[in-house]
Each structure stands twice: as structure tokens, then as C-alpha cells.
JSON list of C-alpha atoms in Angstrom, two decimals:
[
{"chain": "A", "resi": 23, "resn": "UNK", "atom": "CA", "xyz": [-22.28, -4.42, 22.77]},
{"chain": "A", "resi": 24, "resn": "UNK", "atom": "CA", "xyz": [-23.54, -0.44, 23.27]},
{"chain": "A", "resi": 25, "resn": "UNK", "atom": "CA", "xyz": [-23.90, 1.86, 20.48]},
{"chain": "A", "resi": 26, "resn": "UNK", "atom": "CA", "xyz": [-25.60, 5.55, 21.11]},
{"chain": "A", "resi": 27, "resn": "UNK", "atom": "CA", "xyz": [-27.27, 6.51, 18.02]},
{"chain": "A", "resi": 28, "resn": "UNK", "atom": "CA", "xyz": [-26.86, 10.67, 17.35]},
{"chain": "A", "resi": 29, "resn": "UNK", "atom": "CA", "xyz": [-29.62, 11.92, 14.58]},
{"chain": "A", "resi": 30, "resn": "UNK", "atom": "CA", "xyz": [-29.23, 15.55, 14.44]},
{"chain": "A", "resi": 31, "resn": "UNK", "atom": "CA", "xyz": [-32.43, 17.30, 14.43]},
{"chain": "A", "resi": 32, "resn": "UNK", "atom": "CA", "xyz": [-31.01, 20.77, 12.87]},
{"chain": "A", "resi": 33, "resn": "UNK", "atom": "CA", "xyz": [-29.39, 19.51, 9.29]},
{"chain": "A", "resi": 34, "resn": "UNK", "atom": "CA", "xyz": [-29.74, 22.05, 6.45]},
{"chain": "A", "resi": 35, "resn": "UNK", "atom": "CA", "xyz": [-31.74, 20.69, 3.68]},
{"chain": "A", "resi": 36, "resn": "UNK", "atom": "CA", "xyz": [-29.33, 19.79, 0.44]},
{"chain": "A", "resi": 37, "resn": "UNK", "atom": "CA", "xyz": [-31.19, 20.25, -1.64]},
{"chain": "A", "resi": 38, "resn": "UNK", "atom": "CA", "xyz": [-31.79, 23.90, -0.71]},
{"chain": "A", "resi": 39, "resn": "UNK", "atom": "CA", "xyz": [-28.55, 25.06, 0.96]},
{"chain": "A", "resi": 40, "resn": "UNK", "atom": "CA", "xyz": [-25.68, 22.17, -0.47]},
{"chain": "A", "resi": 41, "resn": "UNK", "atom": "CA", "xyz": [-23.55, 24.82, 0.81]},
{"chain": "A", "resi": 42, "resn": "UNK", "atom": "CA", "xyz": [-24.79, 24.97, 4.54]},
{"chain": "A", "resi": 43, "resn": "UNK", "atom": "CA", "xyz": [-25.02, 21.35, 4.29]},
{"chain": "A", "resi": 44, "resn": "UNK", "atom": "CA", "xyz": [-21.23, 20.34, 4.17]},
{"chain": "A", "resi": 45, "resn": "UNK", "atom": "CA", "xyz": [-20.44, 23.52, 6.55]},
{"chain": "A", "resi": 46, "resn": "UNK", "atom": "CA", "xyz": [-22.90, 21.46, 8.95]},
{"chain": "A", "resi": 47, "resn": "UNK", "atom": "CA", "xyz": [-21.30, 18.42, 7.19]},
{"chain": "A", "resi": 48, "resn": "UNK", "atom": "CA", "xyz": [-17.54, 19.92, 8.33]},
{"chain": "A", "resi": 49, "resn": "UNK", "atom": "CA", "xyz": [-18.39, 21.45, 12.15]},
{"chain": "A", "resi": 50, "resn": "UNK", "atom": "CA", "xyz": [-20.22, 17.90, 12.71]},
{"chain": "A", "resi": 51, "resn": "UNK", "atom": "CA", "xyz": [-17.45, 15.44, 11.85]},
{"chain": "A", "resi": 52, "resn": "UNK", "atom": "CA", "xyz": [-14.29, 17.33, 13.76]},
{"chain": "A", "resi": 53, "resn": "UNK", "atom": "CA", "xyz": [-16.74, 17.61, 16.95]},
{"chain": "A", "resi": 54, "resn": "UNK", "atom": "CA", "xyz": [-17.43, 14.55, 16.80]},
{"chain": "A", "resi": 55, "resn": "UNK", "atom": "CA", "xyz": [-13.44, 13.38, 16.03]},
{"chain": "A", "resi": 56, "resn": "UNK", "atom": "CA", "xyz": [-12.75, 15.52, 19.26]},
{"chain": "A", "resi": 57, "resn": "UNK", "atom": "CA", "xyz": [-15.29, 13.90, 21.44]},
{"chain": "A", "resi": 58, "resn": "UNK", "atom": "CA", "xyz": [-14.44, 10.49, 20.82]},
{"chain": "A", "resi": 59, "resn": "UNK", "atom": "CA", "xyz": [-10.54, 10.68, 20.26]},
{"chain": "A", "resi": 60, "resn": "UNK", "atom": "CA", "xyz": [-10.42, 9.59, 17.12]},
{"chain": "A", "resi": 61, "resn": "UNK", "atom": "CA", "xyz": [-11.27, 5.92, 16.26]},
{"chain": "A", "resi": 62, "resn": "UNK", "atom": "CA", "xyz": [-13.71, 7.46, 13.76]},
{"chain": "A", "resi": 63, "resn": "UNK", "atom": "CA", "xyz": [-15.13, 6.38, 10.91]},
{"chain": "A", "resi": 64, "resn": "UNK", "atom": "CA", "xyz": [-16.23, 9.17, 8.13]},
{"chain": "A", "resi": 65, "resn": "UNK", "atom": "CA", "xyz": [-18.67, 7.13, 5.65]},
{"chain": "A", "resi": 66, "resn": "UNK", "atom": "CA", "xyz": [-19.48, 9.15, 2.47]},
{"chain": "A", "resi": 67, "resn": "UNK", "atom": "CA", "xyz": [-21.87, 8.78, -0.27]},
{"chain": "A", "resi": 68, "resn": "UNK", "atom": "CA", "xyz": [-19.74, 10.87, -2.43]},
{"chain": "A", "resi": 69, "resn": "UNK", "atom": "CA", "xyz": [-15.64, 11.38, -3.48]},
{"chain": "A", "resi": 70, "resn": "UNK", "atom": "CA", "xyz": [-16.86, 14.60, -4.19]},
{"chain": "A", "resi": 71, "resn": "UNK", "atom": "CA", "xyz": [-18.12, 15.88, -0.77]},
{"chain": "A", "resi": 72, "resn": "UNK", "atom": "CA", "xyz": [-15.47, 12.82, 1.36]},
{"chain": "A", "resi": 73, "resn": "UNK", "atom": "CA", "xyz": [-12.71, 15.47, -0.23]},
{"chain": "A", "resi": 74, "resn": "UNK", "atom": "CA", "xyz": [-14.20, 18.80, 1.00]},
{"chain": "A", "resi": 75, "resn": "UNK", "atom": "CA", "xyz": [-14.94, 17.28, 3.92]},
{"chain": "A", "resi": 76, "resn": "UNK", "atom": "CA", "xyz": [-11.39, 15.74, 4.26]},
{"chain": "A", "resi": 77, "resn": "UNK", "atom": "CA", "xyz": [-9.62, 19.02, 2.99]},
{"chain": "A", "resi": 78, "resn": "UNK", "atom": "CA", "xyz": [-11.74, 21.84, 5.38]},
{"chain": "A", "resi": 79, "resn": "UNK", "atom": "CA", "xyz": [-11.19, 20.31, 8.77]},
{"chain": "A", "resi": 80, "resn": "UNK", "atom": "CA", "xyz": [-8.23, 18.17, 8.11]},
{"chain": "A", "resi": 81, "resn": "UNK", "atom": "CA", "xyz": [-5.48, 20.19, 9.32]},
{"chain": "A", "resi": 82, "resn": "UNK", "atom": "CA", "xyz": [-7.97, 20.72, 12.21]},
{"chain": "A", "resi": 83, "resn": "UNK", "atom": "CA", "xyz": [-8.32, 17.62, 13.00]},
{"chain": "A", "resi": 84, "resn": "UNK", "atom": "CA", "xyz": [-4.09, 17.20, 13.35]},
{"chain": "A", "resi": 85, "resn": "UNK", "atom": "CA", "xyz": [-4.22, 20.43, 15.68]},
{"chain": "A", "resi": 86, "resn": "UNK", "atom": "CA", "xyz": [-6.47, 18.15, 17.87]},
{"chain": "A", "resi": 87, "resn": "UNK", "atom": "CA", "xyz": [-3.84, 15.47, 18.29]},
{"chain": "A", "resi": 88, "resn": "UNK", "atom": "CA", "xyz": [-5.91, 13.38, 15.58]},
{"chain": "A", "resi": 89, "resn": "UNK", "atom": "CA", "xyz": [-4.39, 10.84, 12.78]},
{"chain": "A", "resi": 90, "resn": "UNK", "atom": "CA", "xyz": [-6.58, 11.75, 9.65]},
{"chain": "A", "resi": 91, "resn": "UNK", "atom": "CA", "xyz": [-6.20, 9.88, 6.28]},
{"chain": "A", "resi": 92, "resn": "UNK", "atom": "CA", "xyz": [-8.92, 9.64, 3.86]},
{"chain": "A", "resi": 93, "resn": "UNK", "atom": "CA", "xyz": [-10.06, 6.57, 1.28]},
{"chain": "A", "resi": 94, "resn": "UNK", "atom": "CA", "xyz": [-8.19, 6.65, -2.03]},
{"chain": "A", "resi": 95, "resn": "UNK", "atom": "CA", "xyz": [-4.78, 8.15, -0.28]},
{"chain": "A", "resi": 96, "resn": "UNK", "atom": "CA", "xyz": [-3.91, 5.29, 0.88]},
{"chain": "A", "resi": 97, "resn": "UNK", "atom": "CA", "xyz": [-4.78, 1.00, 0.83]},
{"chain": "A", "resi": 98, "resn": "UNK", "atom": "CA", "xyz": [-8.12, 0.30, 2.36]},
{"chain": "A", "resi": 99, "resn": "UNK", "atom": "CA", "xyz": [-5.76, -2.54, 4.28]},
{"chain": "A", "resi": 100, "resn": "UNK", "atom": "CA", "xyz": [-3.91, 0.46, 5.97]},
{"chain": "A", "resi": 101, "resn": "UNK", "atom": "CA", "xyz": [-6.58, 2.74, 6.60]},
{"chain": "A", "resi": 102, "resn": "UNK", "atom": "CA", "xyz": [-7.47, -0.44, 8.26]},
{"chain": "A", "resi": 103, "resn": "UNK", "atom": "CA", "xyz": [-4.58, -0.80, 10.40]},
{"chain": "A", "resi": 104, "resn": "UNK", "atom": "CA", "xyz": [-4.57, 2.82, 11.37]},
{"chain": "A", "resi": 105, "resn": "UNK", "atom": "CA", "xyz": [-7.74, 2.17, 13.84]},
{"chain": "A", "resi": 106, "resn": "UNK", "atom": "CA", "xyz": [-5.31, -0.73, 15.40]},
{"chain": "A", "resi": 107, "resn": "UNK", "atom": "CA", "xyz": [-2.00, 1.11, 15.38]},
{"chain": "A", "resi": 108, "resn": "UNK", "atom": "CA", "xyz": [-3.30, 4.75, 15.96]},
{"chain": "A", "resi": 109, "resn": "UNK", "atom": "CA", "xyz": [-6.56, 4.66, 18.40]},
{"chain": "A", "resi": 110, "resn": "UNK", "atom": "CA", "xyz": [-6.73, 8.15, 16.93]},
{"chain": "A", "resi": 111, "resn": "UNK", "atom": "CA", "xyz": [-7.08, 7.68, 13.60]},
{"chain": "A", "resi": 112, "resn": "UNK", "atom": "CA", "xyz": [-9.95, 9.69, 11.94]},
{"chain": "A", "resi": 113, "resn": "UNK", "atom": "CA", "xyz": [-10.52, 7.34, 8.62]},
{"chain": "A", "resi": 114, "resn": "UNK", "atom": "CA", "xyz": [-12.85, 9.57, 5.79]},
{"chain": "A", "resi": 115, "resn": "UNK", "atom": "CA", "xyz": [-13.87, 6.59, 3.86]},
{"chain": "A", "resi": 116, "resn": "UNK", "atom": "CA", "xyz": [-16.82, 5.25, 1.03]},
{"chain": "A", "resi": 117, "resn": "UNK", "atom": "CA", "xyz": [-18.48, 2.63, -0.72]},
{"chain": "A", "resi": 118, "resn": "UNK", "atom": "CA", "xyz": [-16.09, -0.30, 0.07]},
{"chain": "A", "resi": 119, "resn": "UNK", "atom": "CA", "xyz": [-15.80, 0.62, 3.15]},
{"chain": "A", "resi": 120, "resn": "UNK", "atom": "CA", "xyz": [-20.13, 0.58, 3.93]},
{"chain": "A", "resi": 121, "resn": "UNK", "atom": "CA", "xyz": [-19.01, -3.06, 3.22]},
{"chain": "A", "resi": 122, "resn": "UNK", "atom": "CA", "xyz": [-16.21, -4.57, 3.57]},
{"chain": "A", "resi": 123, "resn": "UNK", "atom": "CA", "xyz": [-14.67, -2.93, 6.57]},
{"chain": "A", "resi": 124, "resn": "UNK", "atom": "CA", "xyz": [-14.11, -4.86, 10.35]},
{"chain": "A", "resi": 125, "resn": "UNK", "atom": "CA", "xyz": [-12.50, -3.38, 12.94]},
{"chain": "A", "resi": 126, "resn": "UNK", "atom": "CA", "xyz": [-12.71, -5.19, 15.70]},
{"chain": "A", "resi": 127, "resn": "UNK", "atom": "CA", "xyz": [-12.68, -4.54, 19.67]},
{"chain": "A", "resi": 128, "resn": "UNK", "atom": "CA", "xyz": [-12.46, -1.03, 20.73]},
{"chain": "A", "resi": 129, "resn": "UNK", "atom": "CA", "xyz": [-10.05, 0.65, 18.00]},
{"chain": "A", "resi": 130, "resn": "UNK", "atom": "CA", "xyz": [-13.52, 2.21, 16.07]},
{"chain": "A", "resi": 131, "resn": "UNK", "atom": "CA", "xyz": [-15.64, 3.92, 18.85]},
{"chain": "A", "resi": 132, "resn": "UNK", "atom": "CA", "xyz": [-17.28, 6.38, 16.19]},
{"chain": "A", "resi": 133, "resn": "UNK", "atom": "CA", "xyz": [-18.79, 5.78, 13.11]},
{"chain": "A", "resi": 134, "resn": "UNK", "atom": "CA", "xyz": [-20.30, 9.08, 11.38]},
{"chain": "A", "resi": 135, "resn": "UNK", "atom": "CA", "xyz": [-22.49, 8.44, 8.56]},
{"chain": "A", "resi": 136, "resn": "UNK", "atom": "CA", "xyz": [-23.01, 11.54, 6.26]},
{"chain": "A", "resi": 137, "resn": "UNK", "atom": "CA", "xyz": [-25.81, 10.11, 3.92]},
{"chain": "A", "resi": 138, "resn": "UNK", "atom": "CA", "xyz": [-28.09, 7.22, 3.47]},
{"chain": "A", "resi": 139, "resn": "UNK", "atom": "CA", "xyz": [-26.21, 5.26, 0.88]},
{"chain": "A", "resi": 140, "resn": "UNK", "atom": "CA", "xyz": [-28.70, 5.72, -2.15]},
{"chain": "A", "resi": 141, "resn": "UNK", "atom": "CA", "xyz": [-27.93, 3.91, -5.41]},
{"chain": "A", "resi": 142, "resn": "UNK", "atom": "CA", "xyz": [-26.44, 6.19, -7.45]},
{"chain": "A", "resi": 143, "resn": "UNK", "atom": "CA", "xyz": [-29.65, 7.26, -10.22]},
{"chain": "A", "resi": 144, "resn": "UNK", "atom": "CA", "xyz": [-27.40, 7.85, -13.36]},
{"chain": "A", "resi": 145, "resn": "UNK", "atom": "CA", "xyz": [-26.27, 3.93, -12.58]},
{"chain": "A", "resi": 146, "resn": "UNK", "atom": "CA", "xyz": [-27.53, 2.44, -16.05]},
{"chain": "A", "resi": 147, "resn": "UNK", "atom": "CA", "xyz": [-28.09, -0.85, -13.80]},
{"chain": "A", "resi": 148, "resn": "UNK", "atom": "CA", "xyz": [-30.12, 1.04, -11.59]},
{"chain": "A", "resi": 149, "resn": "UNK", "atom": "CA", "xyz": [-32.01, 3.23, -13.73]},
{"chain": "A", "resi": 150, "resn": "UNK", "atom": "CA", "xyz": [-32.65, -0.42, -16.21]},
{"chain": "A", "resi": 151, "resn": "UNK", "atom": "CA", "xyz": [-34.16, -1.96, -13.14]},
{"chain": "A", "resi": 152, "resn": "UNK", "atom": "CA", "xyz": [-36.12, 1.31, -11.64]},
{"chain": "A", "resi": 153, "resn": "UNK", "atom": "CA", "xyz": [-37.92, 1.38, -15.24]},
{"chain": "A", "resi": 154, "resn": "UNK", "atom": "CA", "xyz": [-38.57, -1.95, -15.36]},
{"chain": "A", "resi": 155, "resn": "UNK", "atom": "CA", "xyz": [-40.48, -1.62, -11.94]},
{"chain": "A", "resi": 156, "resn": "UNK", "atom": "CA", "xyz": [-42.58, 0.99, -13.27]},
{"chain": "A", "resi": 157, "resn": "UNK", "atom": "CA", "xyz": [-43.09, -0.50, -16.04]},
{"chain": "A", "resi": 158, "resn": "UNK", "atom": "CA", "xyz": [-44.08, -3.62, -14.21]},
{"chain": "A", "resi": 159, "resn": "UNK", "atom": "CA", "xyz": [-46.99, -1.63, -11.59]},
{"chain": "A", "resi": 160, "resn": "UNK", "atom": "CA", "xyz": [-48.03, 0.60, -14.77]},
{"chain": "A", "resi": 161, "resn": "UNK", "atom": "CA", "xyz": [-49.69, -2.83, -16.36]},
{"chain": "A", "resi": 162, "resn": "UNK", "atom": "CA", "xyz": [-50.65, -4.18, -13.31]},
{"chain": "A", "resi": 163, "resn": "UNK", "atom": "CA", "xyz": [-51.76, -0.56, -11.61]},
{"chain": "A", "resi": 164, "resn": "UNK", "atom": "CA", "xyz": [-52.48, 1.43, -14.98]},
{"chain": "A", "resi": 165, "resn": "UNK", "atom": "CA", "xyz": [-54.76, 4.13, -12.92]},
{"chain": "A", "resi": 166, "resn": "UNK", "atom": "CA", "xyz": [-52.12, 5.50, -11.23]},
{"chain": "A", "resi": 167, "resn": "UNK", "atom": "CA", "xyz": [-49.49, 8.66, -12.09]},
{"chain": "A", "resi": 168, "resn": "UNK", "atom": "CA", "xyz": [-46.62, 8.20, -13.65]},
{"chain": "A", "resi": 169, "resn": "UNK", "atom": "CA", "xyz": [-46.13, 10.61, -9.68]},
{"chain": "A", "resi": 170, "resn": "UNK", "atom": "CA", "xyz": [-47.35, 7.50, -7.80]},
{"chain": "A", "resi": 171, "resn": "UNK", "atom": "CA", "xyz": [-46.27, 4.92, -9.67]},
{"chain": "A", "resi": 172, "resn": "UNK", "atom": "CA", "xyz": [-42.45, 6.77, -9.16]},
{"chain": "A", "resi": 173, "resn": "UNK", "atom": "CA", "xyz": [-43.37, 6.64, -5.41]},
{"chain": "A", "resi": 174, "resn": "UNK", "atom": "CA", "xyz": [-44.28, 3.12, -5.06]},
{"chain": "A", "resi": 175, "resn": "UNK", "atom": "CA", "xyz": [-40.93, 1.94, -6.39]},
{"chain": "A", "resi": 176, "resn": "UNK", "atom": "CA", "xyz": [-38.73, 4.25, -4.47]},
{"chain": "A", "resi": 177, "resn": "UNK", "atom": "CA", "xyz": [-40.10, 3.15, -1.56]},
{"chain": "A", "resi": 178, "resn": "UNK", "atom": "CA", "xyz": [-40.22, -0.74, -2.29]},
{"chain": "A", "resi": 179, "resn": "UNK", "atom": "CA", "xyz": [-37.06, -1.07, -4.53]},
{"chain": "A", "resi": 180, "resn": "UNK", "atom": "CA", "xyz": [-34.50, 2.16, -3.47]},
{"chain": "A", "resi": 181, "resn": "UNK", "atom": "CA", "xyz": [-35.68, 2.51, -0.07]},
{"chain": "A", "resi": 182, "resn": "UNK", "atom": "CA", "xyz": [-34.97, -1.38, 0.83]},
{"chain": "A", "resi": 183, "resn": "UNK", "atom": "CA", "xyz": [-31.37, -0.81, -0.95]},
{"chain": "A", "resi": 184, "resn": "UNK", "atom": "CA", "xyz": [-30.17, 1.48, 0.85]},
{"chain": "A", "resi": 185, "resn": "UNK", "atom": "CA", "xyz": [-31.74, 0.32, 3.77]},
{"chain": "A", "resi": 186, "resn": "UNK", "atom": "CA", "xyz": [-29.12, -2.83, 3.54]},
{"chain": "A", "resi": 187, "resn": "UNK", "atom": "CA", "xyz": [-26.51, -0.82, 2.69]},
{"chain": "A", "resi": 188, "resn": "UNK", "atom": "CA", "xyz": [-26.59, 1.77, 5.72]},
{"chain": "A", "resi": 189, "resn": "UNK", "atom": "CA", "xyz": [-27.29, -1.63, 7.43]},
{"chain": "A", "resi": 190, "resn": "UNK", "atom": "CA", "xyz": [-23.92, -3.09, 6.05]},
{"chain": "A", "resi": 191, "resn": "UNK", "atom": "CA", "xyz": [-22.04, -0.52, 6.69]},
{"chain": "A", "resi": 192, "resn": "UNK", "atom": "CA", "xyz": [-23.30, -0.17, 10.16]}
]
């Protein structure tokens, strides 16, 4: 099996210009889906972003002869079957699609990952694990600043989890 990975270098920074970043996603999904004539899955980490992109380009996708569908409007099984029944399907999905979607053969030709899948920082379990890791490090390395401790925890706890989640999605 072969894969071609494209990483855009001109992505707007979402923390500096969120609207430009969303606009970039809209154009990127539309153009990418048109290039492969569907068979596309766009994975999002935020329902609001997914809906925003979907609603903005749904009509454009249809005009291009593609069949758009979004998680939340149909079951996972229905969306999975769309790839087999409709080679021009463009499916928008969230978390469960990162881990639980298997589309055999050439039905899925285009995977678009909108953002690295970091755990939400406001999740109580994530927050508790991060705080536990920080406390553990403060005891072992009392000379380090809070910023340094946070950086270590981010790199040693949150990044590996995001990479694992990314690999599952891929």
C-alpha cells in the first residue's frame, strides 16, 4: 500500500487568526475532495469546526458531483457504507472515526486530518493526569520553573498521546 502525505506550509496560525484558519480548512477540504473525486474522510477534533466547514462547503461539494455527509447526521455504519455505495462520498467525522473506521480497498482514497488530536485540556481526567505528572516532576526536579515543568509534561505526556491518536486515525 502507498500513501502520499501533503503538509501545507502556508497554514494560518489558529491562535492568531482563527477565521483565516477556518477559511483555509474550507478551501483545503473542498479542493482536496475534488482532486480525488470523493472517497474522502475529513477528520476533525472539534464538532463546531466540523460543522462550520461542512455547512460552508456542502453545496459546493454537491455542485462538484460529490456526496457530502457528516457524523451526527447519520450513524457511523451508514457513513462507513457510503464509501462503498458512493465512490464520490466526502465524510466529515469526529473522535470515533479516528479509532473505529475501517474502509477496505480503494473506497477511501483521501484522508484529511484537520488538526493533531490532542486531548482536550478541560477534560477532568486529562487535567488530573497532567497535574499528577507536574507534581511528580516538581518533587524530582524542584529547581525547575513551572513553565519548564509544563513543557516537560506536554512533551512527555500530551504529545505521545496525540501521536498515538494520530496514528490510529491514519
